Tab-separated table of C-alpha atoms in Angstrom:
chain	number	residue	atom	x	y	z
K	1	MET	CA	55.001	101.450	112.793
K	2	THR	CA	54.389	100.712	109.164
K	3	LEU	CA	56.117	98.244	106.878
K	4	SER	CA	57.305	101.016	104.574
K	5	LEU	CA	58.952	102.929	107.628
K	6	LEU	CA	60.811	99.762	108.772
K	7	PHE	CA	61.957	98.962	105.294
K	8	GLU	CA	63.153	102.485	104.897
K	9	GLN	CA	65.109	102.625	108.223
K	10	LEU	CA	66.686	99.131	107.370
K	11	LEU	CA	67.831	100.532	104.322
K	12	ASN	CA	69.198	103.782	106.043
K	13	GLY	CA	70.954	101.502	108.465
K	14	LEU	CA	72.582	99.491	105.633
K	15	GLN	CA	73.633	102.745	104.065
K	16	LEU	CA	75.150	104.053	107.120
K	17	GLY	CA	76.824	100.674	107.677
K	18	THR	CA	78.509	100.400	104.283
K	19	MET	CA	79.693	104.057	104.691
K	20	LEU	CA	81.312	103.026	108.023
K	21	PHE	CA	82.721	99.881	106.368
K	22	LEU	CA	84.596	102.161	103.728
K	23	MET	CA	86.081	104.078	106.771
K	24	ALA	CA	86.794	101.139	109.084
K	25	SER	CA	88.197	98.807	106.426
K	26	GLY	CA	91.111	101.185	105.821
K	27	LEU	CA	91.567	101.797	109.438
K	28	THR	CA	91.723	98.177	110.403
K	29	LEU	CA	93.964	97.489	107.356
K	30	VAL	CA	96.411	100.157	108.819
K	31	PHE	CA	96.319	98.871	112.284
K	32	GLY	CA	96.686	95.251	111.339
K	33	VAL	CA	99.533	95.529	109.020
K	34	MET	CA	101.414	98.423	110.671
K	35	GLY	CA	100.252	98.317	114.267
K	36	LEU	CA	99.522	102.094	114.107
K	37	ILE	CA	96.746	103.920	115.802
K	38	ASN	CA	95.766	106.597	113.275
K	39	LEU	CA	93.436	109.196	114.651
K	40	ALA	CA	93.735	111.214	111.359
K	41	HIS	CA	92.005	108.745	109.221
K	42	GLY	CA	88.867	110.967	109.517
K	43	SER	CA	90.798	113.722	107.913
K	44	PHE	CA	91.124	111.719	104.660
K	45	TYR	CA	87.345	111.326	104.732
K	46	MET	CA	87.231	115.007	105.024
K	47	VAL	CA	89.844	115.692	102.211
K	48	GLY	CA	87.789	113.375	99.914
K	49	ALA	CA	84.713	115.221	100.415
K	50	PHE	CA	86.189	118.689	100.193
K	51	VAL	CA	88.137	117.843	96.929
K	52	THR	CA	85.067	116.184	95.480
K	53	ALA	CA	82.751	119.127	96.157
K	54	TRP	CA	85.234	121.826	94.856
K	55	THR	CA	86.081	119.824	91.754
K	56	ALA	CA	82.417	119.053	90.925
K	57	GLY	CA	81.495	122.719	91.558
K	58	THR	CA	84.498	123.980	89.232
K	59	THR	CA	83.759	121.162	86.453
K	60	GLY	CA	80.225	120.571	86.788
K	61	SER	CA	80.599	116.821	87.007
K	62	PHE	CA	80.146	114.906	90.040
K	63	TRP	CA	82.074	111.883	88.502
K	64	VAL	CA	85.227	113.988	87.806
K	65	GLY	CA	84.938	115.205	91.469
K	66	LEU	CA	84.478	111.845	92.932
K	67	GLY	CA	87.653	110.611	91.000
K	68	ALA	CA	89.680	113.766	92.066
K	69	GLY	CA	88.387	113.310	95.617
K	70	ILE	CA	89.601	109.553	95.977
K	71	LEU	CA	92.789	110.316	94.082
K	72	ALA	CA	93.463	113.233	96.437
K	73	ALA	CA	92.768	111.457	99.547
K	74	ALA	CA	95.081	108.511	98.336
K	75	ALA	CA	97.926	111.060	97.615
K	76	VAL	CA	97.658	112.878	100.704
K	77	GLY	CA	97.676	109.558	102.545
K	78	ALA	CA	100.986	108.364	100.802
K	79	VAL	CA	102.571	111.761	101.579
K	80	VAL	CA	101.552	111.646	105.343
K	81	GLU	CA	102.832	108.195	105.498
K	82	LEU	CA	106.281	109.095	103.950
K	83	LEU	CA	106.800	112.393	105.981
K	84	VAL	CA	105.239	111.558	109.350
K	85	ILE	CA	103.855	108.110	109.854
K	86	ARG	CA	106.844	106.220	108.943
K	87	ARG	CA	108.653	107.622	111.855
K	88	LEU	CA	105.923	106.425	114.245
K	89	TYR	CA	106.149	102.512	113.569
K	90	HIS	CA	108.464	101.730	116.280
K	91	ARG	CA	107.099	104.276	118.834
K	92	GLN	CA	104.799	103.636	121.668
K	93	HIS	CA	101.044	103.922	120.921
K	94	LEU	CA	100.886	107.251	123.016
K	95	ASP	CA	103.424	108.765	120.557
K	96	GLN	CA	101.137	107.713	117.665
K	97	VAL	CA	98.089	109.088	119.189
K	98	LEU	CA	99.578	112.373	119.949
K	99	ALA	CA	101.278	112.768	116.606
K	100	THR	CA	98.121	111.817	114.445
K	101	PHE	CA	96.014	114.038	116.823
K	102	ALA	CA	98.262	116.830	115.566
K	103	LEU	CA	97.672	115.886	112.047
K	104	ILE	CA	93.843	116.501	112.752
K	105	LEU	CA	94.456	119.981	113.963
K	106	ILE	CA	96.849	120.622	110.879
K	107	PHE	CA	94.444	119.012	108.332
K	108	SER	CA	91.388	121.098	110.010
K	109	GLU	CA	93.217	124.453	109.792
K	110	GLY	CA	94.856	123.645	106.533
K	111	THR	CA	91.267	122.912	105.050
K	112	ARG	CA	89.920	125.934	106.547
K	113	TRP	CA	92.577	128.091	105.033
K	114	LEU	CA	92.076	126.617	101.446
K	115	PHE	CA	88.521	126.411	101.282
K	116	GLY	CA	87.104	128.826	103.842
K	117	SER	CA	85.062	128.211	106.991
K	118	SER	CA	81.767	128.109	105.202
K	119	PRO	CA	80.410	124.579	104.265
K	120	LEU	CA	80.600	123.448	100.549
K	121	TRP	CA	77.629	121.676	98.999
K	122	LEU	CA	77.847	118.813	96.509
K	123	ASN	CA	74.633	117.967	94.332
K	124	VAL	CA	73.555	114.501	93.719
K	125	PRO	CA	74.346	113.480	90.104
K	126	GLU	CA	71.160	113.930	88.047
K	127	ALA	CA	71.443	110.289	86.778
K	128	LEU	CA	71.051	108.944	90.541
K	129	SER	CA	68.640	111.888	91.601
K	130	GLY	CA	65.489	109.734	91.477
K	131	ALA	CA	63.848	107.402	93.923
K	132	VAL	CA	62.448	103.907	93.766
K	133	ALA	CA	59.249	102.529	95.321
K	134	LEU	CA	59.384	100.502	98.527
K	135	PRO	CA	56.961	97.956	99.861
K	136	GLY	CA	54.301	100.058	101.650
K	137	GLY	CA	54.146	102.887	99.086
K	138	SER	CA	56.947	105.039	100.145
K	139	ARG	CA	60.044	106.169	97.987
K	140	TYR	CA	63.757	105.840	98.670
K	141	PRO	CA	66.518	107.826	96.965
K	142	VAL	CA	68.553	105.936	94.392
K	143	PHE	CA	71.853	107.550	95.503
K	144	ARG	CA	71.456	105.943	98.890
K	145	LEU	CA	71.066	102.565	97.085
K	146	VAL	CA	74.187	103.335	95.129
K	147	ILE	CA	76.118	103.955	98.312
K	148	ILE	CA	74.850	100.583	99.695
K	149	ALA	CA	76.119	98.960	96.265
K	150	VAL	CA	79.413	100.689	96.312
K	151	GLY	CA	80.120	99.354	99.870
K	152	VAL	CA	79.181	95.826	98.777
K	153	LEU	CA	81.499	96.009	95.705
K	154	VAL	CA	84.332	97.422	97.905
K	155	ALA	CA	83.890	94.574	100.302
K	156	VAL	CA	84.042	92.045	97.525
K	157	ALA	CA	87.101	93.861	96.003
K	158	LEU	CA	89.017	93.873	99.216
K	159	PHE	CA	88.081	90.166	99.816
K	160	LEU	CA	89.496	89.160	96.400
K	161	LEU	CA	92.584	91.490	96.899
K	162	ILE	CA	93.269	90.322	100.417
K	163	SER	CA	92.939	86.359	99.445
K	164	ARG	CA	93.564	86.066	95.723
K	165	THR	CA	96.603	88.368	94.966
K	166	ARG	CA	100.229	88.477	95.607
K	167	LEU	CA	99.784	91.977	97.123
K	168	GLY	CA	97.097	90.400	99.307
K	169	MET	CA	99.515	87.673	100.318
K	170	ARG	CA	101.970	90.369	101.430
K	171	ILE	CA	99.547	92.156	103.383
K	172	ARG	CA	98.511	89.054	105.204
K	173	ALA	CA	102.102	88.190	105.820
K	174	GLY	CA	102.656	91.739	107.087
K	175	GLU	CA	99.964	91.370	109.644
K	176	SER	CA	101.472	88.075	111.134
K	177	ASP	CA	105.455	88.411	110.708
K	178	ARG	CA	106.681	91.764	109.467
K	179	GLU	CA	110.278	90.857	110.019
K	180	MET	CA	110.129	87.483	107.970
K	181	ILE	CA	108.695	89.246	104.912
K	182	GLY	CA	111.367	91.849	105.167
K	183	ALA	CA	113.981	88.964	105.406
K	184	LEU	CA	112.419	87.518	102.183
K	185	GLY	CA	113.283	90.580	100.240
K	186	ILE	CA	109.742	92.243	100.099
K	187	ASP	CA	110.160	96.183	100.397
K	188	ILE	CA	108.384	96.709	103.712
K	189	ALA	CA	108.451	100.529	103.262
K	190	LYS	CA	106.593	100.591	99.770
K	191	LEU	CA	104.172	97.995	101.134
K	192	TYR	CA	103.261	100.142	104.250
K	193	THR	CA	102.970	103.200	101.934
K	194	LEU	CA	100.649	101.213	99.515
K	195	VAL	CA	98.491	99.954	102.220
K	196	PHE	CA	98.105	103.341	103.963
K	197	ALA	CA	97.325	105.107	100.669
K	198	LEU	CA	94.665	102.376	100.147
K	199	GLY	CA	93.084	103.159	103.474
K	200	ALA	CA	93.068	106.763	102.849
K	201	ALA	CA	91.567	106.271	99.417
K	202	LEU	CA	88.697	104.416	100.967
K	203	ALA	CA	88.082	106.908	103.461
K	204	GLY	CA	88.117	109.523	100.662
K	205	LEU	CA	85.677	107.551	98.673
K	206	ALA	CA	83.140	107.440	101.842
K	207	GLY	CA	83.617	111.305	102.282
K	208	SER	CA	83.026	111.820	98.596
K	209	MET	CA	79.873	109.957	98.553
K	210	ILE	CA	78.268	111.157	101.874
K	211	GLY	CA	79.214	114.732	100.863
K	212	ALA	CA	76.218	114.586	98.452
K	213	LEU	CA	74.022	113.978	101.497
K	214	GLN	CA	75.115	116.503	103.943
K	215	SER	CA	77.223	119.663	103.969
K	216	VAL	CA	81.012	119.252	103.541
K	217	GLN	CA	82.648	121.176	106.353
K	218	VAL	CA	85.696	121.299	108.585
K	219	GLY	CA	85.884	118.745	111.115
K	220	MET	CA	83.282	116.300	109.422
K	221	GLY	CA	85.756	113.357	109.740
K	222	GLU	CA	85.896	113.272	113.560
K	223	PRO	CA	82.359	111.896	114.338
K	224	VAL	CA	82.675	109.251	111.744
K	225	LEU	CA	86.071	108.187	113.091
K	226	ILE	CA	84.699	107.531	116.483
K	227	LEU	CA	81.994	105.100	114.925
K	228	ALA	CA	84.729	103.501	112.815
K	229	PHE	CA	86.623	102.695	115.884
K	230	VAL	CA	83.700	101.241	117.480
K	231	VAL	CA	83.236	99.148	114.285
K	232	ILE	CA	86.883	97.672	114.385
K	233	VAL	CA	86.806	96.941	118.096
K	234	ILE	CA	83.313	95.103	117.691
K	235	GLY	CA	84.627	93.314	114.472
K	236	GLY	CA	88.053	92.541	115.530
K	237	ILE	CA	91.292	94.639	114.776
K	238	GLY	CA	92.749	93.606	111.554
K	239	SER	CA	89.817	91.841	110.117
K	240	ILE	CA	88.242	92.911	106.995
K	241	LYS	CA	85.170	90.522	107.554
K	242	GLY	CA	85.022	91.824	110.979
K	243	ALA	CA	84.905	95.593	109.646
K	244	LEU	CA	82.012	94.398	107.374
K	245	ILE	CA	79.966	92.832	110.102
K	246	GLY	CA	80.728	95.224	112.650
K	247	SER	CA	79.842	98.402	110.458
K	248	LEU	CA	76.494	96.772	109.498
K	249	LEU	CA	75.618	95.918	113.197
K	250	VAL	CA	76.562	99.493	114.195
K	251	GLY	CA	74.703	101.089	111.188
K	252	LEU	CA	71.560	99.102	111.826
K	253	VAL	CA	71.489	99.396	115.843
K	254	ASP	CA	72.236	103.229	115.495
K	255	THR	CA	69.614	103.867	113.000
K	256	LEU	CA	66.762	101.565	114.173
K	257	GLY	CA	67.443	102.825	117.836
K	258	ARG	CA	67.130	106.460	117.026
K	259	VAL	CA	63.908	105.861	115.106
K	260	PHE	CA	62.100	103.394	117.005
K	261	LEU	CA	63.232	103.872	120.694
K	262	PRO	CA	61.359	107.177	121.285
K	263	SER	CA	58.213	105.465	119.955
K	264	LEU	CA	58.693	102.671	122.196
K	265	PHE	CA	58.891	104.795	125.316
K	266	LYS	CA	55.849	106.742	124.340
K	267	LEU	CA	53.837	103.556	125.448
K	268	PHE	CA	54.353	104.481	129.001
K	269	MET	CA	55.773	107.947	129.050
K	270	THR	CA	54.578	111.393	127.842
K	271	PRO	CA	55.548	112.520	124.440
K	272	ALA	CA	58.219	114.840	125.781
K	273	GLU	CA	59.658	112.509	128.292
K	274	ALA	CA	59.822	109.766	125.708
K	275	SER	CA	61.510	111.756	123.001
K	276	GLY	CA	64.227	112.847	125.581
K	277	VAL	CA	64.862	109.570	127.070
K	278	GLY	CA	64.877	107.581	123.735
K	279	ALA	CA	67.056	110.011	122.152
K	280	ALA	CA	69.581	109.739	124.956
K	281	LEU	CA	69.419	105.868	125.028
K	282	ALA	CA	69.584	105.557	121.228
K	283	SER	CA	72.873	107.598	121.218
K	284	MET	CA	74.239	105.022	123.809
K	285	LEU	CA	73.139	101.781	121.989
K	286	ILE	CA	76.156	101.140	119.877
K	287	TYR	CA	78.455	101.436	122.953
K	288	VAL	CA	76.301	99.076	124.940
K	289	LEU	CA	76.465	96.693	121.916
K	290	MET	CA	80.319	97.086	121.862
K	291	ALA	CA	80.475	96.153	125.691
K	292	ILE	CA	78.183	93.132	125.305
K	293	ILE	CA	80.167	91.734	122.526
K	294	LEU	CA	83.491	92.496	124.304
K	295	ALA	CA	82.245	90.628	127.393
K	296	PHE	CA	81.982	87.507	125.436
K	297	LYS	CA	84.576	88.003	122.564
K	298	PRO	CA	87.400	90.322	124.030
K	299	LYS	CA	89.144	90.266	120.765
K	300	GLY	CA	86.153	91.128	118.843
K	301	LEU	CA	83.910	88.942	116.587
K	302	PHE	CA	86.427	88.078	114.077
K	303	ALA	CA	90.042	88.840	115.476
K	304	ALA	CA	92.660	88.483	112.819
K	305	ASN	CA	94.757	86.268	114.847
K	306	ASP	CA	92.026	83.836	115.956
């Protein structure tokens, strides 16, 4: 193991972690404020990626596509909240799970109908297509560093929004006592729509950025959604700080485990056995991490009500 490889994989883990934070922060906001289990959150990630790829391909500008993807995800989120989610707030969690799972199927088939079954491809903007030198002599893509920077900026912006603004005060109040803020004359329905659209926009931003690193295809949001749920369980449901710490933990553990576990097992196994066993165990590491944390902190690291 070289220093350059370790540094590169640490950055890869941070990049995965910040992308997961964009997903998990919206998901934990929605659950914390509304008490809603939204399995369709990954669909907004997919919507952002598809709209960005299609718009960038049509206009020739990644930045126009990025703006369109974020706005489209937010708009779709607001419409979904108005038409479907609003009817689920006072229903049991099982009803919420079934309804939002149905939305996954609707979004998947609707996206396939609009854009076709073939993947779309989104090019990294030329200004961000270079690489920077890392310690040890290897080079790392600038665009991946930009994803990390965007995640940090979003984390700071969310912290300021939640802690320093009137909207943030209402969101915090909505997490602790929904009936009271309604009695004070605050429009709960408008607040819920705004929070849901914000969460969808963050998911759309994640999909738009990651779309430049992988193919944009139907169903791309579901694997990320599973990781986002792991993040908010580890970090604590309803906690933005927990979503940030949990996402970085999951990103680093998953990335480093997949790279270094097979090498570790090669010390006492044949290369073929080490690759198989290492890959299998690496895929389980984040769930082992979640189980260990929940054994000591059943509500997660930073439960919102602690």
